[in-house]
Coordinates of C-alpha atoms in Angstrom, one line a residue:
M6 CA 101.3 106.1 96.0
R7 CA 101.6 109.3 98.0
S8 CA 104.8 110.0 99.9
P9 CA 104.5 110.5 103.6
T10 CA 104.7 114.0 105.0
K11 CA 107.0 115.1 107.8
R12 CA 104.2 114.2 110.2
A13 CA 104.2 110.6 108.9
A14 CA 107.9 110.3 109.4
V15 CA 107.4 111.1 113.0
L16 CA 104.6 108.4 113.1
F17 CA 107.0 105.9 111.7
A18 CA 109.4 106.6 114.5
T19 CA 106.6 106.2 116.9
L20 CA 105.5 103.0 115.3
A21 CA 109.0 101.6 115.6
I22 CA 108.9 102.3 119.4
G23 CA 105.3 100.9 119.6
L24 CA 106.2 97.7 117.8
S25 CA 109.0 97.1 120.3
A26 CA 106.7 97.8 123.2
C27 CA 103.5 96.1 122.1
A28 CA 104.7 93.1 120.2
G29 CA 104.9 91.1 123.4
Q30 CA 101.2 91.7 124.3
G31 CA 99.0 88.7 124.4
G32 CA 101.5 86.7 126.4
E33 CA 105.2 87.2 127.2
T34 CA 107.5 85.9 124.5
T35 CA 110.7 84.1 125.4
A36 CA 113.7 84.8 123.2
P37 CA 115.1 81.7 121.4
S38 CA 118.2 81.7 123.6
P39 CA 120.5 84.4 125.0
S40 CA 123.0 83.8 122.2
A41 CA 120.4 83.6 119.4
A42 CA 118.4 86.6 120.6
A43 CA 121.1 89.0 121.4
S44 CA 124.5 88.0 120.0
P45 CA 124.5 86.1 116.7
G46 CA 125.9 89.3 115.1
E47 CA 128.6 89.5 117.7
S48 CA 129.6 85.9 117.4
A49 CA 129.6 86.2 113.7
A50 CA 131.7 89.3 113.8
A51 CA 134.5 87.4 115.5
S52 CA 134.8 85.0 112.6
S53 CA 133.4 87.2 109.7
A54 CA 136.1 85.9 107.3
T55 CA 134.5 82.4 107.6
F56 CA 131.2 83.5 106.2
D57 CA 130.9 83.4 102.4
W58 CA 127.8 84.3 100.4
K59 CA 129.1 82.0 97.6
A60 CA 129.5 79.0 99.8
Y61 CA 126.6 77.2 98.1
S62 CA 127.1 78.5 94.6
G63 CA 125.7 76.1 92.0
T64 CA 123.0 74.7 94.4
E65 CA 119.3 74.9 93.3
I66 CA 116.6 75.2 95.9
T67 CA 112.8 75.0 95.6
F68 CA 110.8 77.7 97.3
L69 CA 107.2 76.7 97.9
A70 CA 105.3 80.0 98.2
N71 CA 101.9 81.4 98.9
Q72 CA 100.7 84.0 96.4
H73 CA 101.0 87.0 98.6
P74 CA 102.2 90.6 98.5
W75 CA 105.5 89.4 100.1
T76 CA 106.0 86.9 97.3
D77 CA 105.4 89.6 94.7
G78 CA 108.1 91.7 96.3
A79 CA 110.5 88.9 96.8
T80 CA 110.1 87.6 93.2
K81 CA 111.6 90.9 91.9
L82 CA 114.8 90.2 94.0
I83 CA 115.4 86.5 93.1
D84 CA 117.7 87.2 90.2
K85 CA 119.8 89.5 92.4
F86 CA 119.9 86.8 95.1
T87 CA 121.2 84.3 92.5
E88 CA 123.8 86.8 91.3
E89 CA 125.1 87.4 94.8
T90 CA 125.0 83.8 96.0
G91 CA 125.1 81.6 93.0
I92 CA 122.1 79.8 94.4
K93 CA 119.3 79.2 91.8
V94 CA 115.7 79.4 93.0
N95 CA 112.9 77.3 91.7
L96 CA 109.8 79.3 92.7
Q97 CA 106.6 77.4 93.1
P98 CA 103.7 79.7 94.0
F99 CA 100.2 78.6 94.8
S100 CA 97.0 80.5 95.5
E101 CA 96.1 80.4 99.2
D102 CA 93.1 78.1 98.7
L103 CA 95.6 75.5 97.3
Y104 CA 98.7 76.4 99.2
F105 CA 97.9 74.9 102.6
D106 CA 97.2 71.4 101.2
K107 CA 100.2 71.6 99.0
M108 CA 102.4 72.8 102.0
E109 CA 101.3 69.9 104.2
Q110 CA 101.9 67.4 101.4
T111 CA 105.3 68.7 100.4
I112 CA 106.9 69.1 103.8
R113 CA 106.0 65.4 104.5
S114 CA 107.0 63.9 101.2
G115 CA 109.9 66.3 100.2
G116 CA 110.2 68.6 97.3
A117 CA 110.8 72.0 98.9
D118 CA 113.8 73.5 100.6
V119 CA 112.1 76.6 102.0
Y120 CA 108.5 77.4 102.4
F121 CA 105.9 80.0 103.5
L122 CA 105.3 79.2 107.1
P123 CA 102.2 80.4 109.0
M124 CA 103.6 81.4 112.4
D125 CA 100.7 79.9 114.4
S126 CA 99.1 76.6 115.4
T127 CA 99.9 75.3 111.9
A128 CA 103.6 75.7 112.5
Y129 CA 103.2 74.3 116.0
T130 CA 101.5 71.2 114.7
Q131 CA 104.3 70.7 112.2
Y132 CA 106.9 71.1 114.9
S133 CA 105.1 68.6 117.1
A134 CA 105.3 66.1 114.2
D135 CA 109.0 66.8 113.8
L136 CA 108.6 68.2 110.3
I137 CA 110.4 71.6 110.7
E138 CA 114.1 72.4 110.9
P139 CA 115.0 74.7 113.8
L140 CA 116.6 77.9 112.7
T141 CA 118.4 78.8 115.9
P142 CA 121.5 76.7 115.1
Y143 CA 121.9 78.5 111.8
L144 CA 121.6 81.9 113.6
E145 CA 124.2 80.9 116.1
D146 CA 126.7 79.6 113.5
P147 CA 129.0 82.4 112.3
T148 CA 129.9 80.4 109.2
K149 CA 126.2 80.4 108.2
T150 CA 124.9 83.8 109.3
S151 CA 126.4 87.1 108.2
S152 CA 127.7 89.4 110.9
D153 CA 125.4 92.2 109.8
Y154 CA 122.1 90.2 110.0
D155 CA 121.1 91.7 113.4
F156 CA 118.5 89.2 114.6
A157 CA 117.7 91.5 117.5
D158 CA 116.1 93.9 115.0
F159 CA 113.0 91.6 115.0
P160 CA 110.6 92.5 117.9
K161 CA 110.5 89.6 120.4
G162 CA 106.7 89.5 120.3
F163 CA 106.8 88.8 116.6
L164 CA 108.6 85.5 117.2
G165 CA 106.2 83.9 119.7
G166 CA 104.2 82.0 117.1
A167 CA 107.3 80.0 116.1
L168 CA 109.2 79.5 119.3
Y169 CA 109.0 75.9 120.5
P170 CA 108.5 74.4 123.0
P171 CA 106.2 77.3 124.0
G172 CA 107.3 79.0 127.1
D173 CA 110.6 77.1 127.4
P174 CA 113.6 79.3 128.2
A175 CA 115.6 77.1 125.8
A176 CA 113.0 77.3 123.0
Q177 CA 114.3 77.4 119.5
L178 CA 113.0 79.5 116.5
Y179 CA 111.4 77.6 113.7
G180 CA 110.2 80.4 111.4
M181 CA 111.7 83.8 110.4
P182 CA 109.1 86.6 110.2
I183 CA 108.5 88.1 106.7
A184 CA 105.3 90.1 107.1
F185 CA 103.0 91.1 109.9
E186 CA 99.4 92.1 109.6
A187 CA 97.1 93.9 112.0
Y188 CA 93.3 94.0 111.5
I189 CA 91.9 97.4 110.5
L190 CA 88.9 98.9 108.8
F191 CA 89.2 99.9 105.2
Y192 CA 86.4 102.1 103.8
N193 CA 85.5 103.6 100.4
K194 CA 85.3 107.4 100.6
D195 CA 82.9 107.4 97.7
L196 CA 80.4 105.5 99.8
V197 CA 81.3 106.5 103.4
T198 CA 81.3 110.1 104.6
T199 CA 81.8 109.5 108.3
V200 CA 83.6 106.7 110.0
P201 CA 81.1 104.9 112.4
A202 CA 81.8 105.7 116.1
T203 CA 80.9 102.2 117.3
F204 CA 80.8 98.7 115.9
D205 CA 77.0 98.7 116.1
E206 CA 76.9 101.8 113.9
L207 CA 79.3 100.2 111.5
I208 CA 76.9 97.2 111.1
A209 CA 73.9 99.5 110.7
D210 CA 75.6 101.6 108.0
A211 CA 76.7 98.5 106.2
E212 CA 73.2 97.1 106.2
R213 CA 71.8 100.4 105.0
I214 CA 74.3 100.6 102.0
T215 CA 73.5 97.0 101.0
A216 CA 69.8 97.7 101.1
E217 CA 70.2 100.9 99.0
K218 CA 72.9 99.8 96.5
G219 CA 72.8 96.0 96.4
S220 CA 70.9 96.1 93.1
E221 CA 73.9 98.0 91.7
G222 CA 76.3 95.3 92.7
I223 CA 77.6 97.3 95.7
S224 CA 77.4 95.9 99.3
G225 CA 77.8 97.7 102.6
S226 CA 80.5 95.3 103.7
V227 CA 82.7 92.4 102.5
M228 CA 84.3 89.9 104.9
R229 CA 85.9 86.5 104.8
G230 CA 82.8 84.4 104.9
I231 CA 83.8 80.8 104.1
R232 CA 83.7 78.0 106.6
S233 CA 87.4 77.7 107.1
D234 CA 90.1 78.1 109.8
T235 CA 91.8 80.6 107.4
I236 CA 89.4 83.3 108.6
M237 CA 90.4 82.9 112.3
D238 CA 92.9 85.7 112.5
T239 CA 90.6 88.4 111.2
L240 CA 87.8 87.0 113.3
T241 CA 90.1 87.0 116.4
G242 CA 90.9 90.6 115.8
V243 CA 87.3 91.5 115.9
V244 CA 86.7 89.5 119.0
W245 CA 89.8 91.1 120.7
N246 CA 88.1 94.4 120.0
A247 CA 85.0 93.4 122.0
W248 CA 87.0 91.6 124.7
G249 CA 89.0 94.7 125.6
A250 CA 92.1 95.1 127.7
A251 CA 91.6 92.2 130.1
D252 CA 94.4 89.7 130.2
A253 CA 94.1 86.6 127.9
P254 CA 97.6 85.0 127.5
T255 CA 98.9 82.4 125.1
P256 CA 98.7 79.6 124.4
Y257 CA 94.9 79.9 125.1
G258 CA 94.3 83.4 123.8
V259 CA 90.8 84.8 124.1
W260 CA 89.1 81.5 123.6
F261 CA 89.9 79.6 126.8
D262 CA 89.9 80.5 130.5
G263 CA 93.4 79.2 131.3
A264 CA 92.8 75.6 130.4
W265 CA 91.7 73.6 127.3
D266 CA 88.6 72.3 129.0
K267 CA 87.4 75.8 129.8
P268 CA 86.2 77.4 126.6
R269 CA 84.5 80.7 126.9
L270 CA 82.5 81.5 123.9
T271 CA 79.7 82.3 126.2
D272 CA 81.7 85.1 127.8
P273 CA 79.8 88.4 127.0
G274 CA 82.9 90.0 125.4
V275 CA 83.7 86.9 123.3
C276 CA 80.1 86.4 122.2
T277 CA 79.7 90.1 121.3
G278 CA 82.8 89.9 119.1
L279 CA 81.5 86.8 117.3
A280 CA 78.2 88.5 116.8
N281 CA 79.8 91.7 115.5
Y282 CA 81.7 89.7 112.9
G283 CA 78.7 87.6 111.9
K284 CA 76.4 90.6 111.5
L285 CA 78.9 92.5 109.4
L286 CA 79.4 89.4 107.3
A287 CA 75.6 89.2 106.8
A288 CA 75.5 92.7 105.4
G289 CA 77.7 91.5 102.5
P290 CA 77.0 90.5 98.9
A291 CA 74.9 87.6 97.9
N292 CA 77.8 85.2 97.7
K293 CA 79.2 86.2 101.1
Y294 CA 79.5 82.7 102.4
S295 CA 81.8 81.6 99.6
I296 CA 84.2 84.5 100.0
D297 CA 87.8 84.2 101.3
W298 CA 90.3 87.0 101.6
G299 CA 91.2 87.0 97.9
D300 CA 87.7 87.6 96.7
A301 CA 87.0 90.0 99.5
N302 CA 90.1 92.0 98.6
T303 CA 89.2 92.1 94.9
L304 CA 85.6 93.3 95.6
F305 CA 86.8 96.1 97.8
S306 CA 89.6 97.1 95.3
Q307 CA 86.9 97.2 92.5
G308 CA 84.8 99.7 94.5
K309 CA 82.0 97.1 95.2
A310 CA 82.0 97.3 98.9
A311 CA 81.9 100.2 101.4
Y312 CA 83.6 98.5 104.3
F313 CA 86.2 95.8 104.6
I314 CA 87.9 94.6 107.8
D315 CA 91.0 92.5 107.2
A316 CA 94.8 92.5 107.2
S317 CA 96.5 95.9 107.2
L318 CA 98.9 94.6 104.5
F319 CA 96.3 95.1 101.9
G320 CA 96.6 98.8 102.2
P321 CA 99.5 99.5 99.9
S322 CA 97.8 97.8 97.0
Y323 CA 94.7 100.0 97.3
E324 CA 96.8 103.1 96.5
D325 CA 98.2 101.5 93.3
P326 CA 96.1 102.6 90.3
N327 CA 97.6 99.7 88.3
V328 CA 95.7 97.2 90.4
S329 CA 93.1 99.2 92.3
Q330 CA 90.0 101.0 91.1
V331 CA 89.8 102.8 94.4
A332 CA 93.2 104.4 94.5
G333 CA 93.1 107.7 96.3
K334 CA 89.6 106.9 97.6
V335 CA 90.4 104.6 100.5
G336 CA 90.1 105.5 104.1
Y337 CA 91.9 103.7 106.9
A338 CA 90.6 103.4 110.5
V339 CA 91.1 101.3 113.6
L340 CA 88.2 98.9 114.4
P341 CA 85.2 101.0 115.8
P342 CA 85.0 100.3 119.6
V343 CA 82.1 98.5 121.1
T344 CA 81.0 101.7 123.0
A345 CA 81.2 105.3 121.9
G346 CA 84.4 106.9 123.1
G347 CA 85.9 103.5 124.1
E348 CA 89.2 102.1 123.1
S349 CA 89.8 100.1 119.9
F350 CA 91.6 96.7 120.1
T351 CA 92.7 94.3 117.5
G352 CA 95.1 91.4 116.7
H353 CA 98.2 90.7 114.7
W354 CA 99.6 87.7 112.9
L355 CA 102.7 86.9 110.9
W356 CA 103.9 84.9 107.9
G357 CA 107.4 83.5 108.1
L358 CA 109.8 81.3 106.1
G359 CA 110.7 77.9 107.3
I360 CA 112.9 74.9 106.3
P361 CA 111.2 71.4 106.2
K362 CA 113.1 68.6 107.8
S363 CA 112.8 66.9 104.5
A364 CA 114.7 69.6 102.6
A365 CA 117.6 68.4 100.5
N366 CA 119.5 71.7 100.6
K367 CA 119.0 73.2 104.1
D368 CA 122.1 75.4 104.2
A369 CA 121.3 77.0 100.9
A370 CA 117.7 77.4 102.0
W371 CA 118.9 79.3 105.1
Y372 CA 121.0 81.5 102.9
F373 CA 117.8 82.4 101.0
I374 CA 115.9 83.1 104.2
Q375 CA 118.7 85.1 105.6
W376 CA 119.2 87.2 102.4
M377 CA 115.5 87.9 101.9
T378 CA 115.0 88.9 105.5
N379 CA 118.0 91.1 106.0
K380 CA 117.5 94.8 106.7
A381 CA 117.7 96.1 103.2
N382 CA 115.5 93.5 101.6
T383 CA 112.9 93.6 104.5
S384 CA 112.4 97.3 103.7
E385 CA 112.3 96.7 99.9
I386 CA 109.9 93.8 100.1
G387 CA 107.9 95.7 102.8
K388 CA 106.8 98.2 100.2
S389 CA 104.6 95.5 98.8
T390 CA 103.2 94.4 102.1
G391 CA 103.0 97.4 104.4
G392 CA 104.0 95.0 107.1
A393 CA 107.8 94.9 107.4
P394 CA 108.6 93.0 110.6
R395 CA 112.0 94.6 111.4
L396 CA 112.2 97.7 113.6
S397 CA 114.9 99.3 111.3
A398 CA 112.4 99.4 108.4
Y399 CA 110.5 102.3 110.2
S400 CA 113.5 104.6 109.9
D401 CA 114.3 103.5 106.3
P402 CA 113.0 105.9 103.6
V403 CA 113.0 103.0 101.1
Y404 CA 110.1 101.6 103.2
T405 CA 108.5 104.7 104.8
D406 CA 108.4 106.9 101.6
S407 CA 106.3 104.3 99.8
L408 CA 103.3 104.3 102.1
N409 CA 100.2 106.5 102.6
P410 CA 100.5 108.6 105.8
D411 CA 96.9 107.8 106.8
Y412 CA 97.6 104.2 106.5
V413 CA 100.7 104.6 108.6
D414 CA 98.7 106.5 111.3
T415 CA 96.1 103.8 111.4
V416 CA 98.6 100.9 111.7
N417 CA 100.4 102.8 114.4
K418 CA 97.2 103.1 116.4
A419 CA 96.2 99.5 115.8
M420 CA 99.5 98.1 116.8
A421 CA 99.4 100.0 120.1
T422 CA 96.6 97.7 121.3
S423 CA 97.1 94.6 119.2
R424 CA 97.7 91.1 120.6
T425 CA 98.6 87.9 118.9
T426 CA 95.9 85.9 117.3
V427 CA 97.9 82.6 117.7
V428 CA 96.5 79.6 119.7
L429 CA 99.3 77.0 120.1
K430 CA 97.4 73.7 120.2
D431 CA 98.0 70.6 118.2
A432 CA 95.1 69.8 115.8
W433 CA 93.7 73.3 116.4
K434 CA 91.8 73.3 113.1
D435 CA 88.7 71.5 114.6
G436 CA 88.6 73.9 117.4
A437 CA 88.9 76.8 115.0
L438 CA 86.0 75.5 112.9
A439 CA 83.8 75.2 116.0
I440 CA 84.4 79.0 116.6
V441 CA 83.8 79.8 112.9
D442 CA 80.6 77.8 112.9
T443 CA 79.4 79.9 115.9
E444 CA 80.0 83.1 113.9
L445 CA 78.3 81.7 110.8
A446 CA 75.3 80.6 112.8
I447 CA 74.8 84.2 114.0
A448 CA 75.3 85.5 110.5
N449 CA 72.5 83.2 109.4
G450 CA 70.1 84.5 112.0
T451 CA 70.6 82.3 115.1
P452 CA 70.4 84.5 118.3
S453 CA 73.9 85.1 119.5
T454 CA 73.3 83.8 123.0
A455 CA 72.1 80.4 121.7
A456 CA 74.8 80.2 119.0
C457 CA 77.6 80.9 121.6
A458 CA 76.2 78.3 124.0
T459 CA 76.1 75.7 121.3
G460 CA 79.5 76.7 120.0
N461 CA 81.0 76.5 123.5
E462 CA 80.1 72.9 123.8
A463 CA 81.3 72.2 120.3
L464 CA 84.7 73.9 121.0
K465 CA 85.1 71.9 124.2
A466 CA 84.5 68.6 122.4
A467 CA 86.7 69.6 119.5
V468 CA 89.8 70.2 121.7
N469 CA 89.1 67.4 124.2
P470 CA 88.0 64.5 122.1

């Protein structure tokens, strides 16, 4: 990887400010509680002698993990964690296509002490079913949280997907952020000479490249194309881009007009965003409708696609020649706006760590979460993700010196207009699939107006059975 220049160091400082300012977009986020948000370090400092990293030495915990860049970075630190705490870790990683089913099964039946938590409607549904342990009591306990943890270092807007009950001033935190992602455009410089000025131009260029190079195994674009709610965050980022700057607060996000019985897939901005995603998907490879993020990421890293819109955290791996065939050839850009000269918008989403109510070793699990998400380890693991969720990481050379400066510039610009992709609704999966079906219908040739009208009724029925 290339080391950032002096200019990039300035950009990181700007990003740190931008994260603090923009992380609350898409709906105001309430801190867990005054003591949890602002003073766990202060209360811990008063009794620092009572905190002991060896308090649970000899305990073994099971960590249920998604195979993810964060997991790759954290795995390298597990032996050090065990050395410093005496806590042994049984790591159980699963590919994402298997992880969600395994997660749901495990947190209900037992077998995990800490797990990869999607900080979105998945976590909210688990909270509603009383399956997750609140973390706020651990943060507020000086015997369980080190005085130097500095919880206030996490932007408040990054916590909203796991603060429940939503909007309650006394809401508690149920997940600790480990990696954020914004949705940006990756492009292969061997195939793209000029970044398209608008989304329509992006679609047209992707279609051209597929027509010209499809026989060589190269497509103009690659996108998440499977029928699954797992594509919703990337899809929402594209729809935010078409929606623009108008207000659309949580818990409804861009999909509802202030009430669950008022879906708005027929809104011109929302429908345009769905059509933009569907048309770019349609310009992909022959197996485009069976592709999730893992396959899409692989195809782009092998040089088999010109454009790829997805999570920013893929960026660092593209610069690693050990895993990427396009190292040094990748360009980074914000999503092309709907109109030439217009502003680009996008979304952001976070993974976190949580503790199941069924966990056998909750205190030791919290030690693992706390240790892995402290300032130093957030920066270290962030080198693998490009999405460190602490503000301090953006002034830490351990993190900043590991990243491509063009990547930093793009993430900086994307985060300036990003909003959360989270919709906090129980049993949201059926609603999400109604939206995905709308985009897939457009990709398969249904006129967007008709597809959005049908999808609107399906969405209304899905969330109001």
